[in-house]
Amino acid sequence: AQTVTQSQPEMSVQEAETVTLSCTYDTSESNYYLFWYKQPPSRQMILVIRQEAYKQQNATENRFSVNFQKAAKSFSLKISDSQLGDTAMYFCALFSNTGNQFYFGTGTSLTVIP
Amino acid sequence: GAGVSQSPSNKVTEKGKDVELRCDPISGHTALYWYRQSLGQGLEFLIYFQGNSAPDKSGLPSDRFSAERTGGSVSTLTIQRTQQEDSAVYLCASSLEVAVSYEQYFGPGTRLTVT
């Protein structure tokens, strides 16, 4: 079975500062993919960043980067130079090749304070 | 279309009534996914379509839930005899193919409230 755990229901960060959102997962598969999605108040889910499990190099997308620790099954998201528009729910997700489906965590509500 | 659209945006229904939720995927996307997002919860996967076919329906919460897709495009999620626990946001996503290498594009969701 696949599970994704986000242990921080809410977080806040000052504008221009850096924040890290935590995510741990469990899977029996050897090849899988991990994602971070952002859901602003508009409810539209937006892909932030993704990581292939077989790649050791951490993925980066502009101000967003991940710290992927495969042995520890940890996949944290770092947001640098936080902006007001980063205020949203952030979901960590794992894609299972077996079932062709995503498994999502319960989300972290991030507020960027001006 | 420009993106995935869903209708209605909001739906309030009485317990015991049937509801239909509609999803219009991005043109040319063969894969379509339905999720349920309950308050304070993550997204719960319900079902996916590859073309008009849904290979695995085990994610549907009960036999009151059904989904279909016709013409490889529009999909409807039907909930019969709605219950209060069905209240949630129902999200639809589409992608070019059913494969992780293809990004899923989400619609804005339908907020269903069962009174």
Short mmCIF file of C-alpha atoms in Angstrom, two decimals:
data_model
loop_
_atom_site.label_atom_id
_atom_site.label_comp_id
_atom_site.label_asym_id
_atom_site.label_seq_id
_atom_site.Cartn_x
_atom_site.Cartn_y
_atom_site.Cartn_z
CA ALA A 1 0.00 0.00 0.00
CA GLN A 2 1.05 3.53 -0.69
CA THR A 3 0.74 6.31 1.90
CA VAL A 4 1.73 9.95 1.98
CA THR A 5 2.00 11.88 5.24
CA GLN A 6 2.20 15.63 5.74
CA SER A 7 2.59 16.34 9.43
CA GLN A 8 2.33 20.14 9.26
CA PRO A 9 -1.32 21.19 8.81
CA GLU A 10 -0.45 24.89 8.84
CA MET A 11 2.66 26.98 8.38
CA SER A 12 3.48 30.63 7.93
CA VAL A 13 6.49 32.50 6.62
CA GLN A 14 7.49 36.11 6.26
CA GLU A 15 7.62 37.47 2.76
CA ALA A 16 11.08 37.00 1.18
CA GLU A 17 12.03 34.32 3.70
CA THR A 18 12.53 30.61 3.09
CA VAL A 19 10.18 27.87 4.26
CA THR A 20 10.35 24.08 4.11
CA LEU A 21 7.30 21.84 3.94
CA SER A 22 7.71 18.24 5.06
CA CYS A 23 6.44 15.07 3.45
CA THR A 24 7.09 11.42 4.14
CA TYR A 25 5.79 8.49 2.18
CA ASP A 26 5.71 4.75 2.09
CA THR A 27 5.69 2.51 -0.93
CA SER A 28 6.80 -0.98 -1.83
CA GLU A 29 7.56 -0.02 -5.41
CA SER A 30 11.10 0.53 -6.59
CA ASN A 31 10.23 3.08 -9.23
CA TYR A 32 7.82 5.84 -8.47
CA TYR A 33 7.36 9.57 -8.80
CA LEU A 34 6.80 12.26 -6.23
CA PHE A 35 5.05 15.57 -6.70
CA TRP A 36 4.21 18.78 -4.96
CA TYR A 37 0.96 20.46 -5.97
CA LYS A 38 -0.28 23.89 -4.98
CA GLN A 39 -3.96 24.66 -4.47
CA PRO A 40 -4.75 28.37 -4.11
CA PRO A 41 -8.19 29.58 -2.94
CA SER A 42 -9.44 29.24 -6.51
CA ARG A 43 -9.28 25.45 -5.92
CA GLN A 44 -7.27 24.91 -9.12
CA MET A 45 -4.50 22.40 -8.42
CA ILE A 46 -1.21 23.42 -9.99
CA LEU A 47 1.88 21.26 -10.37
CA VAL A 48 4.83 22.85 -8.55
CA ILE A 49 7.59 20.29 -8.95
CA ARG A 50 8.14 16.59 -9.47
CA GLN A 51 10.89 14.08 -8.80
CA GLU A 52 11.60 10.71 -10.34
CA ALA A 53 12.64 8.28 -7.63
CA TYR A 54 15.45 6.83 -9.72
CA LYS A 55 17.12 10.22 -10.02
CA GLN A 56 19.43 11.15 -7.18
CA GLN A 57 19.63 14.81 -8.11
CA ASN A 58 17.07 16.97 -6.36
CA ALA A 59 14.60 18.69 -8.67
CA THR A 60 14.46 22.47 -8.78
CA GLU A 61 12.04 24.89 -10.41
CA ASN A 62 13.00 28.52 -9.94
CA ARG A 63 12.31 29.33 -6.26
CA PHE A 64 11.08 25.81 -5.53
CA SER A 65 13.38 22.91 -4.75
CA VAL A 66 13.06 19.54 -3.09
CA ASN A 67 15.16 17.55 -0.67
CA PHE A 68 14.62 13.94 -1.70
CA GLN A 69 15.92 11.38 0.77
CA LYS A 70 15.02 8.03 -0.75
CA ALA A 71 16.26 5.84 2.08
CA ALA A 72 14.35 7.88 4.63
CA LYS A 73 11.34 8.13 2.28
CA SER A 74 11.29 11.87 2.76
CA PHE A 75 10.41 14.49 0.16
CA SER A 76 10.41 18.05 1.48
CA LEU A 77 9.68 21.21 -0.49
CA LYS A 78 11.72 24.35 0.01
CA ILE A 79 10.32 27.68 -1.11
CA SER A 80 12.90 30.45 -1.31
CA ASP A 81 12.16 34.18 -1.39
CA SER A 82 8.53 33.55 -0.42
CA GLN A 83 5.97 35.69 -2.19
CA LEU A 84 2.41 36.60 -1.25
CA GLY A 85 1.19 34.56 -4.20
CA ASP A 86 2.66 31.44 -2.63
CA THR A 87 -0.14 31.46 -0.06
CA ALA A 88 -2.01 28.23 -0.74
CA MET A 89 -2.53 24.62 0.30
CA TYR A 90 0.39 22.44 -0.71
CA PHE A 91 -0.09 18.74 -1.33
CA CYS A 92 2.58 16.11 -1.57
CA ALA A 93 1.71 13.20 -3.85
CA LEU A 94 3.11 9.87 -4.95
CA PHE A 95 2.33 8.25 -8.29
CA SER A 96 1.94 4.51 -8.33
CA ASN A 97 2.79 2.80 -11.59
CA THR A 98 0.90 -0.26 -10.40
CA GLY A 99 -2.49 1.38 -10.15
CA ASN A 100 -1.88 4.37 -12.40
CA GLN A 101 -3.06 6.65 -9.65
CA PHE A 102 -1.89 9.36 -7.33
CA TYR A 103 -1.81 9.15 -3.56
CA PHE A 104 -2.06 12.54 -1.87
CA GLY A 105 -1.17 13.76 1.59
CA THR A 106 -3.61 15.80 3.66
CA GLY A 107 -1.93 19.07 2.76
CA THR A 108 -0.14 21.95 4.43
CA SER A 109 -1.76 25.37 4.48
CA LEU A 110 0.96 27.94 3.89
CA THR A 111 0.43 31.63 4.62
CA VAL A 112 2.96 34.20 3.47
CA ILE A 113 2.90 37.20 5.77
CA PRO A 114 3.65 40.61 4.28
CA GLY B 1 -10.49 24.39 -24.68
CA ALA B 2 -8.05 26.41 -22.64
CA GLY B 3 -8.24 24.15 -19.64
CA VAL B 4 -10.25 21.55 -17.80
CA SER B 5 -13.71 22.79 -16.97
CA GLN B 6 -16.22 21.38 -14.53
CA SER B 7 -19.87 22.06 -13.97
CA PRO B 8 -21.64 23.01 -11.90
CA SER B 9 -19.21 25.01 -9.79
CA ASN B 10 -21.36 24.50 -6.73
CA LYS B 11 -24.23 22.13 -6.11
CA VAL B 12 -26.52 21.95 -3.11
CA THR B 13 -28.80 18.97 -2.99
CA GLU B 14 -31.08 17.26 -0.55
CA LYS B 15 -30.16 13.95 0.98
CA GLY B 16 -31.46 11.11 -1.15
CA LYS B 17 -31.38 12.98 -4.45
CA ASP B 18 -29.20 12.00 -7.40
CA VAL B 19 -26.56 14.38 -8.77
CA GLU B 20 -24.48 14.50 -11.92
CA LEU B 21 -21.13 16.23 -12.06
CA ARG B 22 -19.58 17.03 -15.41
CA CYS B 23 -15.97 17.30 -16.54
CA ASP B 24 -14.74 18.67 -19.87
CA PRO B 25 -11.07 17.72 -20.31
CA ILE B 26 -8.54 19.52 -22.40
CA SER B 27 -9.03 18.69 -26.06
CA GLY B 28 -6.87 15.76 -27.13
CA HIS B 29 -6.28 14.44 -23.62
CA THR B 30 -7.03 10.73 -23.54
CA ALA B 31 -6.67 10.29 -19.79
CA LEU B 32 -9.19 11.64 -17.31
CA TYR B 33 -9.21 11.34 -13.53
CA TRP B 34 -11.77 11.98 -10.80
CA TYR B 35 -10.81 12.85 -7.21
CA ARG B 36 -12.73 13.73 -4.09
CA GLN B 37 -11.46 16.28 -1.61
CA SER B 38 -13.21 16.29 1.73
CA LEU B 39 -12.74 19.07 4.28
CA GLY B 40 -9.36 18.77 5.93
CA GLN B 41 -8.39 15.81 3.80
CA GLY B 42 -6.14 15.29 0.84
CA LEU B 43 -7.36 14.17 -2.52
CA GLU B 44 -8.93 10.76 -2.66
CA PHE B 45 -8.56 9.04 -6.02
CA LEU B 46 -11.87 7.75 -7.37
CA ILE B 47 -11.42 6.54 -10.93
CA TYR B 48 -9.52 7.14 -14.13
CA PHE B 49 -10.37 6.73 -17.81
CA GLN B 50 -8.09 5.84 -20.66
CA GLY B 51 -10.24 6.87 -23.59
CA ASN B 52 -13.73 5.69 -22.72
CA SER B 53 -12.53 2.77 -20.65
CA ALA B 54 -12.19 2.71 -16.86
CA PRO B 55 -9.95 -0.30 -16.06
CA ASP B 56 -10.32 -0.07 -12.29
CA LYS B 57 -13.45 1.08 -10.49
CA SER B 58 -12.40 -0.07 -7.04
CA GLY B 59 -11.67 3.49 -5.91
CA LEU B 60 -15.31 4.49 -6.07
CA PRO B 61 -16.54 4.80 -2.45
CA SER B 62 -19.75 2.82 -2.90
CA ASP B 63 -22.07 1.42 -5.51
CA ARG B 64 -23.98 4.72 -5.39
CA PHE B 65 -21.10 6.23 -7.36
CA SER B 66 -20.69 5.67 -11.07
CA ALA B 67 -18.78 7.39 -13.85
CA GLU B 68 -18.81 7.29 -17.57
CA ARG B 69 -16.99 8.90 -20.42
CA THR B 70 -18.26 9.09 -23.96
CA GLY B 71 -16.50 9.98 -27.18
CA GLY B 72 -13.20 10.09 -25.34
CA SER B 73 -14.10 13.54 -24.07
CA VAL B 74 -16.72 14.60 -21.54
CA SER B 75 -17.10 12.58 -18.36
CA THR B 76 -19.90 12.52 -15.83
CA LEU B 77 -19.70 11.37 -12.25
CA THR B 78 -23.08 10.35 -10.90
CA ILE B 79 -23.93 9.96 -7.24
CA GLN B 80 -27.23 8.28 -6.51
CA ARG B 81 -29.18 8.69 -3.29
CA THR B 82 -26.75 11.26 -1.96
CA GLN B 83 -25.72 11.16 1.68
CA GLN B 84 -24.29 13.92 3.85
CA GLU B 85 -20.88 12.24 3.84
CA ASP B 86 -20.79 12.77 0.07
CA SER B 87 -20.33 16.50 0.69
CA ALA B 88 -16.94 17.40 -0.73
CA VAL B 89 -15.17 19.06 -3.61
CA TYR B 90 -14.98 16.78 -6.62
CA LEU B 91 -11.98 17.46 -8.82
CA CYS B 92 -11.36 16.30 -12.35
CA ALA B 93 -8.00 16.20 -14.12
CA SER B 94 -6.86 15.26 -17.58
CA SER B 95 -3.55 14.40 -19.21
CA LEU B 96 -2.35 13.40 -22.65
CA GLU B 97 -1.95 9.77 -21.63
CA VAL B 98 -2.22 7.62 -18.54
CA ALA B 99 1.42 7.83 -17.57
CA VAL B 100 3.21 9.71 -14.90
CA SER B 101 5.37 11.48 -17.45
CA TYR B 102 2.36 13.42 -18.56
CA GLU B 103 1.28 16.27 -16.32
CA GLN B 104 -2.24 16.22 -14.94
CA TYR B 105 -4.18 19.41 -15.45
CA PHE B 106 -6.90 19.98 -12.88
CA GLY B 107 -10.25 21.64 -13.18
CA PRO B 108 -11.60 24.06 -10.56
CA GLY B 109 -13.80 21.41 -9.01
CA THR B 110 -17.45 21.08 -8.07
CA ARG B 111 -18.34 21.77 -4.47
CA LEU B 112 -21.16 19.41 -3.52
CA THR B 113 -23.16 20.07 -0.39
CA VAL B 114 -25.74 17.52 0.72
CA THR B 115 -28.27 18.89 3.20
#
